[in-house]
Amino acid sequence: MTLKNMVSEEKPHPKKPILTAREIKHHINLSNNPHQRDGLDVKIKNVFTKENAVNGLKSLRKLRIKTDHDSLITISTLLLILFIAFGIRLFPLRWEIQTESMHISEFDGYFQLRFTDYIVKNGLISWAWPTPWNDTQRWYPRGINVATAAFPGLPMTAAVLYSMLTTLGIDPGLMNFAALLPAFLGMLASLVAYFLGKDVGGKPVGLFAALFLALSPSFIQRSSLGWFDDEIIGIFSLLLFILLFLRSIEVERPVGSAMKYSLGSALVLGYFCAGWGAAYYPIGVIALFTFLLILMKRYTQRLFLSYSLTFGLGLFIAISVPKIGASYLTTVAILPVAIIFVLLCLSETFRAVETTKWKIASVAVFLAILIGGFTVLWQLGYAKSIAGKFMSVINPFERAAAPLIESVAEHRISSWSTIYYDFGITILFFIAGLYFAIRNLNDKNLFLVILGITSLYFASSMVRLIVLMAPAFALVAAVGTVGLLKPFVTLLKEPPKLAVKKKFAQAYVGKEFSGLAVIMIFIILTTSFAFPMPKVYRQIDSPITITASSLPVVPNAPVREWLDMLEWTKNNLQSSTVVCSWWDYGYWLTVMGNVTSLADNATIDTDQIQNIGFIFMANETTSMKMLKRYNATYILVFVTARVYATSSGAVSYVDWAGFGDEGKWMWMARISGQAQERFVKEENIIDEASSWSNESSFGQYNSTQNKWKWNEKGMGTTVYKLMAWGKYQWCTRNGVTDREESEWQAAGLTSANIQPKYFKQAYFAGLTLSISDISKYGGYIPLICLYKIDWQTYYNDYPNS
């Protein structure tokens, strides 16, 4: 062996540590011998040299996350979008910090809060087991079985998250937590939109989809501070369900991974069904998508596996929810899922069977099972139609015959202006996205086209469902934006090669033209969101409904009238005290006011709502007969009026504003008018001459004066007296003219005729407002008038009643 080989094969000796553990231990236990201690001190100093410190810092470089420039930009942009999505949803906070605590927006969220509070205090499934919760403070006297009347998804989610926070020692208060949760889930929905867009068209599509959803006015409205309702988990679940299902059917994905995504999509589907009634929509879209894949001969075993796992487990979870139950599987909306499953079985049979004879036999068996099964279900009464409200979405003309549904503003048919106001000129990118998706019709693009077209139809059918279109619009518009930008961005990166033919010569499209095109697209997108006034900002920069006392104003301070009324009832009345009001205010009275209400936004009992409408539209004496059934002690109306000034600025008169019951009484007349036959013939509470079918019995609209003209019968209704007397009291107190007085005089009446006989003033919130006070409210006067029912006077007049 040569010296060279010996050197090359020699192994280096391991580096001896500067200071061994044994020496350190020895140093600690040293005797007082200074020579031994000094030697070890030198070694210890060598450990903390500058060279060793630099080497230690260099070794930390190995722990850094390695990423390229593009990924860094993507992550930074995504984080910025998520920050915007969360921050913009907190704008109403500037009004809430001026009150004692945050509040829930609109009405339905207060029931969700009450449901969540019950779970926090009694246990996760205490509302359903062992004894279902019957809430007797709502829908008196029967109460309401919460287990069979409400979706538990959001309350259970909020209760679990809130309990986790309190376990960690963080207790923001349940209402504060519930008010902030929508903004957080809105941000998470934008994050899921990024991943879904990325799967469909790459990172640029994902980023644009997240941005469009984050700034969607309809989605902001229903995921902003205080919007504690089903939509906040519904949109998040919808996007996550689609993401997981589309990943599960990818053929190139390993079977184990596909099964995980299938199970994930099944769990999310079950959660979606437990949280929002709109679960019919994604179920129908997936069924339609699968059906088209079969027709286009794109059937795969992966599709069969994913579809079976997703709907098998997902619907099993769904029917475990008491409100849904097993009958859910036999509704007209869910039966197509079973039909598609049979089609998938048939497709798999066709794939395995080669002979024509067996294929024909398979088709015959399929048709026999399909027709026979549906016939049996229909004849036995198991095949049910979906609920009227959902069927009216498919056929919006059905709502014309259902005033209870039509009375809700968000249930009306969307106009073109409503859709344009929400999406703006970005609609052009949505159209472009549909074009690009159809031109390259792979599986994901096919699903995107189905999602876009169906969501547009349902958004056009009902104003509320514009929020359901928001994620579909964000995805399709993102595809359109990237599709339009792609050729110009490519030209900016490469030398000009694209030629445009002219009449006499040939010119090349340069980078200047591409840059100008990119800038123009950017300006169009900016205009859609920011000009002439930031539409998104205007959508969100308004107080929560109860903090504004249901006035369409943007005040500098909270409008406290409704909060004052609910505080008064909470402090002065018992929880068992029955307060009659229109169903809009039922949740507020029960949850915030802690009294018992007759109806609320759940609208589960049409007869009872008709009875309440009857109470308000009948005269006082007849109303008392109906109120007696409910042992009501108080009755409440919400009135809004407006101060009109002369050209010099002096107060001229006060008239109705139309945002309270003075704008809702027509629906009271129409809804109760549908039950006149029951009131006249079955219950004999009124005679034929006193009945009505709609508002025309109480007056007519004067187009010249642009207001409703009450006739004598209308001025004798309970609702008119309760509203007019409250407004008259405020006008008298402030020394201004009530415009209704001229109407009374024309009918030969005075204020004494308008003053209610059997209803005495208990508490009028807003009565103490002065002229200067209402100037802060845009000239509007919010009056919440609570009357105590004078049963003693009534029994004195009618001792035999």
PDB file of N, CA, C and O in Angstrom, residues 377-420:
ATOM      1  N   LEU A 377     -92.739   4.677  -3.378  1.00  0.00           N
ATOM      2  CA  LEU A 377     -92.545   5.771  -2.436  1.00  0.00           C
ATOM      3  C   LEU A 377     -93.649   6.814  -2.558  1.00  0.00           C
ATOM      4  O   LEU A 377     -94.149   7.336  -1.566  1.00  0.00           O
ATOM      5  N   TRP A 378     -94.033   7.095  -3.800  1.00  0.00           N
ATOM      6  CA  TRP A 378     -95.068   8.104  -4.034  1.00  0.00           C
ATOM      7  C   TRP A 378     -96.427   7.622  -3.525  1.00  0.00           C
ATOM      8  O   TRP A 378     -97.156   8.371  -2.883  1.00  0.00           O
ATOM      9  N   GLN A 379     -96.749   6.369  -3.801  1.00  0.00           N
ATOM     10  CA  GLN A 379     -98.053   5.848  -3.394  1.00  0.00           C
ATOM     11  C   GLN A 379     -98.167   5.715  -1.876  1.00  0.00           C
ATOM     12  O   GLN A 379     -99.236   5.925  -1.298  1.00  0.00           O
ATOM     13  N   LEU A 380     -97.061   5.386  -1.231  1.00  0.00           N
ATOM     14  CA  LEU A 380     -97.077   5.245   0.218  1.00  0.00           C
ATOM     15  C   LEU A 380     -96.942   6.584   0.937  1.00  0.00           C
ATOM     16  O   LEU A 380     -97.011   6.648   2.168  1.00  0.00           O
ATOM     17  N   GLY A 381     -96.718   7.636   0.160  1.00  0.00           N
ATOM     18  CA  GLY A 381     -96.630   8.965   0.756  1.00  0.00           C
ATOM     19  C   GLY A 381     -95.280   9.311   1.334  1.00  0.00           C
ATOM     20  O   GLY A 381     -95.146  10.292   2.069  1.00  0.00           O
ATOM     21  N   TYR A 382     -94.268   8.520   0.989  1.00  0.00           N
ATOM     22  CA  TYR A 382     -92.931   8.797   1.516  1.00  0.00           C
ATOM     23  C   TYR A 382     -92.183   9.832   0.687  1.00  0.00           C
ATOM     24  O   TYR A 382     -91.300  10.521   1.188  1.00  0.00           O
ATOM     25  N   ALA A 383     -92.511   9.918  -0.589  1.00  0.00           N
ATOM     26  CA  ALA A 383     -91.859  10.904  -1.458  1.00  0.00           C
ATOM     27  C   ALA A 383     -92.481  12.264  -1.193  1.00  0.00           C
ATOM     28  O   ALA A 383     -93.635  12.502  -1.521  1.00  0.00           O
ATOM     29  N   LYS A 384     -91.736  13.143  -0.547  1.00  0.00           N
ATOM     30  CA  LYS A 384     -92.266  14.430  -0.144  1.00  0.00           C
ATOM     31  C   LYS A 384     -91.633  15.557  -0.938  1.00  0.00           C
ATOM     32  O   LYS A 384     -90.489  15.461  -1.375  1.00  0.00           O
ATOM     33  N   SER A 385     -92.407  16.598  -1.092  1.00  0.00           N
ATOM     34  CA  SER A 385     -91.859  17.803  -1.703  1.00  0.00           C
ATOM     35  C   SER A 385     -91.025  18.528  -0.666  1.00  0.00           C
ATOM     36  O   SER A 385     -91.188  18.343   0.539  1.00  0.00           O
ATOM     37  N   ILE A 386     -90.120  19.366  -1.110  1.00  0.00           N
ATOM     38  CA  ILE A 386     -89.337  20.162  -0.172  1.00  0.00           C
ATOM     39  C   ILE A 386     -90.205  21.282   0.367  1.00  0.00           C
ATOM     40  O   ILE A 386     -91.242  21.604  -0.194  1.00  0.00           O
ATOM     41  N   ALA A 387     -89.773  21.881   1.469  1.00  0.00           N
ATOM     42  CA  ALA A 387     -90.561  22.910   2.142  1.00  0.00           C
ATOM     43  C   ALA A 387     -90.899  24.045   1.191  1.00  0.00           C
ATOM     44  O   ALA A 387     -90.160  24.340   0.238  1.00  0.00           O
ATOM     45  N   GLY A 388     -92.034  24.708   1.484  1.00  0.00           N
ATOM     46  CA  GLY A 388     -92.540  25.740   0.582  1.00  0.00           C
ATOM     47  C   GLY A 388     -91.540  26.834   0.292  1.00  0.00           C
ATOM     48  O   GLY A 388     -91.443  27.315  -0.837  1.00  0.00           O
ATOM     49  N   LYS A 389     -90.775  27.253   1.312  1.00  0.00           N
ATOM     50  CA  LYS A 389     -89.819  28.323   1.109  1.00  0.00           C
ATOM     51  C   LYS A 389     -88.737  27.924   0.118  1.00  0.00           C
ATOM     52  O   LYS A 389     -88.302  28.718  -0.713  1.00  0.00           O
ATOM     53  N   PHE A 390     -88.302  26.646   0.161  1.00  0.00           N
ATOM     54  CA  PHE A 390     -87.262  26.187  -0.753  1.00  0.00           C
ATOM     55  C   PHE A 390     -87.836  25.946  -2.148  1.00  0.00           C
ATOM     56  O   PHE A 390     -87.174  26.210  -3.151  1.00  0.00           O
ATOM     57  N   MET A 391     -89.050  25.434  -2.214  1.00  0.00           N
ATOM     58  CA  MET A 391     -89.680  25.237  -3.520  1.00  0.00           C
ATOM     59  C   MET A 391     -89.925  26.576  -4.204  1.00  0.00           C
ATOM     60  O   MET A 391     -89.830  26.691  -5.432  1.00  0.00           O
ATOM     61  N   SER A 392     -90.209  27.611  -3.413  1.00  0.00           N
ATOM     62  CA  SER A 392     -90.453  28.927  -4.004  1.00  0.00           C
ATOM     63  C   SER A 392     -89.178  29.526  -4.582  1.00  0.00           C
ATOM     64  O   SER A 392     -89.239  30.468  -5.371  1.00  0.00           O
ATOM     65  N   VAL A 393     -88.030  29.007  -4.203  1.00  0.00           N
ATOM     66  CA  VAL A 393     -86.778  29.456  -4.816  1.00  0.00           C
ATOM     67  C   VAL A 393     -86.680  28.913  -6.235  1.00  0.00           C
ATOM     68  O   VAL A 393     -86.256  29.619  -7.164  1.00  0.00           O
ATOM     69  N   ILE A 394     -87.070  27.651  -6.407  1.00  0.00           N
ATOM     70  CA  ILE A 394     -87.059  27.058  -7.744  1.00  0.00           C
ATOM     71  C   ILE A 394     -88.103  27.717  -8.624  1.00  0.00           C
ATOM     72  O   ILE A 394     -87.863  28.018  -9.797  1.00  0.00           O
ATOM     73  N   ASN A 395     -89.282  27.938  -8.068  1.00  0.00           N
ATOM     74  CA  ASN A 395     -90.365  28.606  -8.795  1.00  0.00           C
ATOM     75  C   ASN A 395     -90.774  29.850  -8.014  1.00  0.00           C
ATOM     76  O   ASN A 395     -91.656  29.798  -7.160  1.00  0.00           O
ATOM     77  N   PRO A 396     -90.142  30.996  -8.278  1.00  0.00           N
ATOM     78  CA  PRO A 396     -90.399  32.197  -7.474  1.00  0.00           C
ATOM     79  C   PRO A 396     -91.824  32.711  -7.566  1.00  0.00           C
ATOM     80  O   PRO A 396     -92.268  33.454  -6.690  1.00  0.00           O
ATOM     81  N   PHE A 397     -92.569  32.304  -8.585  1.00  0.00           N
ATOM     82  CA  PHE A 397     -93.942  32.781  -8.719  1.00  0.00           C
ATOM     83  C   PHE A 397     -94.866  32.187  -7.657  1.00  0.00           C
ATOM     84  O   PHE A 397     -95.951  32.691  -7.424  1.00  0.00           O
ATOM     85  N   GLU A 398     -94.409  31.109  -6.996  1.00  0.00           N
ATOM     86  CA  GLU A 398     -95.205  30.531  -5.914  1.00  0.00           C
ATOM     87  C   GLU A 398     -95.303  31.468  -4.720  1.00  0.00           C
ATOM     88  O   GLU A 398     -96.240  31.384  -3.928  1.00  0.00           O
ATOM     89  N   ARG A 399     -94.337  32.377  -4.581  1.00  0.00           N
ATOM     90  CA  ARG A 399     -94.336  33.268  -3.420  1.00  0.00           C
ATOM     91  C   ARG A 399     -95.469  34.276  -3.469  1.00  0.00           C
ATOM     92  O   ARG A 399     -95.844  34.840  -2.433  1.00  0.00           O
ATOM     93  N   ALA A 400     -96.012  34.520  -4.659  1.00  0.00           N
ATOM     94  CA  ALA A 400     -97.115  35.469  -4.773  1.00  0.00           C
ATOM     95  C   ALA A 400     -98.330  34.994  -3.987  1.00  0.00           C
ATOM     96  O   ALA A 400     -99.124  35.800  -3.495  1.00  0.00           O
ATOM     97  N   ALA A 401     -98.467  33.670  -3.827  1.00  0.00           N
ATOM     98  CA  ALA A 401     -99.608  33.112  -3.094  1.00  0.00           C
ATOM     99  C   ALA A 401     -99.278  32.873  -1.628  1.00  0.00           C
ATOM    100  O   ALA A 401    -100.097  32.337  -0.892  1.00  0.00           O
ATOM    101  N   ALA A 402     -98.082  33.277  -1.201  1.00  0.00           N
ATOM    102  CA  ALA A 402     -97.664  33.072   0.192  1.00  0.00           C
ATOM    103  C   ALA A 402     -97.167  34.397   0.756  1.00  0.00           C
ATOM    104  O   ALA A 402     -95.958  34.660   0.772  1.00  0.00           O
ATOM    105  N   PRO A 403     -98.077  35.257   1.231  1.00  0.00           N
ATOM    106  CA  PRO A 403     -97.659  36.572   1.729  1.00  0.00           C
ATOM    107  C   PRO A 403     -96.721  36.498   2.921  1.00  0.00           C
ATOM    108  O   PRO A 403     -95.931  37.411   3.141  1.00  0.00           O
ATOM    109  N   LEU A 404     -96.792  35.419   3.712  1.00  0.00           N
ATOM    110  CA  LEU A 404     -95.887  35.289   4.845  1.00  0.00           C
ATOM    111  C   LEU A 404     -94.436  35.214   4.378  1.00  0.00           C
ATOM    112  O   LEU A 404     -93.534  35.802   4.990  1.00  0.00           O
ATOM    113  N   ILE A 405     -94.182  34.493   3.279  1.00  0.00           N
ATOM    114  CA  ILE A 405     -92.830  34.415   2.718  1.00  0.00           C
ATOM    115  C   ILE A 405     -92.486  35.711   2.014  1.00  0.00           C
ATOM    116  O   ILE A 405     -91.399  36.269   2.168  1.00  0.00           O
ATOM    117  N   GLU A 406     -93.425  36.232   1.251  1.00  0.00           N
ATOM    118  CA  GLU A 406     -93.185  37.434   0.454  1.00  0.00           C
ATOM    119  C   GLU A 406     -93.025  38.672   1.329  1.00  0.00           C
ATOM    120  O   GLU A 406     -92.426  39.664   0.901  1.00  0.00           O
ATOM    121  N   SER A 407     -93.537  38.640   2.556  1.00  0.00           N
ATOM    122  CA  SER A 407     -93.450  39.815   3.421  1.00  0.00           C
ATOM    123  C   SER A 407     -92.017  40.119   3.847  1.00  0.00           C
ATOM    124  O   SER A 407     -91.716  41.238   4.262  1.00  0.00           O
ATOM    125  N   VAL A 408     -91.131  39.132   3.754  1.00  0.00           N
ATOM    126  CA  VAL A 408     -89.724  39.331   4.101  1.00  0.00           C
ATOM    127  C   VAL A 408     -89.005  39.901   2.880  1.00  0.00           C
ATOM    128  O   VAL A 408     -89.021  39.294   1.807  1.00  0.00           O
ATOM    129  N   ALA A 409     -88.389  41.063   3.037  1.00  0.00           N
ATOM    130  CA  ALA A 409     -87.787  41.775   1.902  1.00  0.00           C
ATOM    131  C   ALA A 409     -86.744  40.926   1.179  1.00  0.00           C
ATOM    132  O   ALA A 409     -86.664  40.932  -0.045  1.00  0.00           O
ATOM    133  N   GLU A 410     -85.962  40.158   1.951  1.00  0.00           N
ATOM    134  CA  GLU A 410     -84.886  39.383   1.332  1.00  0.00           C
ATOM    135  C   GLU A 410     -85.399  38.133   0.615  1.00  0.00           C
ATOM    136  O   GLU A 410     -84.629  37.420  -0.008  1.00  0.00           O
ATOM    137  N   HIS A 411     -86.716  37.849   0.693  1.00  0.00           N
ATOM    138  CA  HIS A 411     -87.295  36.711  -0.016  1.00  0.00           C
ATOM    139  C   HIS A 411     -87.870  37.106  -1.377  1.00  0.00           C
ATOM    140  O   HIS A 411     -88.386  36.251  -2.087  1.00  0.00           O
ATOM    141  N   ARG A 412     -87.741  38.351  -1.747  1.00  0.00           N
ATOM    142  CA  ARG A 412     -88.333  38.800  -3.003  1.00  0.00           C
ATOM    143  C   ARG A 412     -87.393  38.536  -4.177  1.00  0.00           C
ATOM    144  O   ARG A 412     -86.199  38.304  -4.011  1.00  0.00           O
ATOM    145  N   ILE A 413     -87.962  38.598  -5.376  1.00  0.00           N
ATOM    146  CA  ILE A 413     -87.179  38.329  -6.584  1.00  0.00           C
ATOM    147  C   ILE A 413     -86.137  39.431  -6.773  1.00  0.00           C
ATOM    148  O   ILE A 413     -86.431  40.617  -6.621  1.00  0.00           O
ATOM    149  N   SER A 414     -84.924  39.037  -7.118  1.00  0.00           N
ATOM    150  CA  SER A 414     -83.851  40.006  -7.318  1.00  0.00           C
ATOM    151  C   SER A 414     -84.041  40.727  -8.648  1.00  0.00           C
ATOM    152  O   SER A 414     -84.313  40.099  -9.669  1.00  0.00           O
ATOM    153  N   SER A 415     -83.882  42.014  -8.621  1.00  0.00           N
ATOM    154  CA  SER A 415     -83.904  42.790  -9.861  1.00  0.00           C
ATOM    155  C   SER A 415     -82.490  42.829 -10.435  1.00  0.00           C
ATOM    156  O   SER A 415     -81.506  42.548  -9.743  1.00  0.00           O
ATOM    157  N   TRP A 416     -82.404  43.209 -11.707  1.00  0.00           N
ATOM    158  CA  TRP A 416     -81.090  43.319 -12.337  1.00  0.00           C
ATOM    159  C   TRP A 416     -80.238  44.348 -11.603  1.00  0.00           C
ATOM    160  O   TRP A 416     -79.037  44.161 -11.411  1.00  0.00           O
ATOM    161  N   SER A 417     -80.862  45.442 -11.161  1.00  0.00           N
ATOM    162  CA  SER A 417     -80.106  46.484 -10.472  1.00  0.00           C
ATOM    163  C   SER A 417     -79.519  45.955  -9.165  1.00  0.00           C
ATOM    164  O   SER A 417     -78.409  46.347  -8.776  1.00  0.00           O
ATOM    165  N   THR A 418     -80.239  45.063  -8.487  1.00  0.00           N
ATOM    166  CA  THR A 418     -79.741  44.490  -7.239  1.00  0.00           C
ATOM    167  C   THR A 418     -78.479  43.666  -7.481  1.00  0.00           C
ATOM    168  O   THR A 418     -77.491  43.783  -6.748  1.00  0.00           O
ATOM    169  N   ILE A 419     -78.523  42.854  -8.522  1.00  0.00           N
ATOM    170  CA  ILE A 419     -77.355  42.015  -8.843  1.00  0.00           C
ATOM    171  C   ILE A 419     -76.189  42.876  -9.301  1.00  0.00           C
ATOM    172  O   ILE A 419     -75.036  42.668  -8.901  1.00  0.00           O
ATOM    173  N   TYR A 420     -76.486  43.899 -10.124  1.00  0.00           N
ATOM    174  CA  TYR A 420     -75.404  44.761 -10.611  1.00  0.00           C
ATOM    175  C   TYR A 420     -74.792  45.561  -9.473  1.00  0.00           C
ATOM    176  O   TYR A 420     -73.582  45.769  -9.426  1.00  0.00           O
TER     177      TYR A 420
END
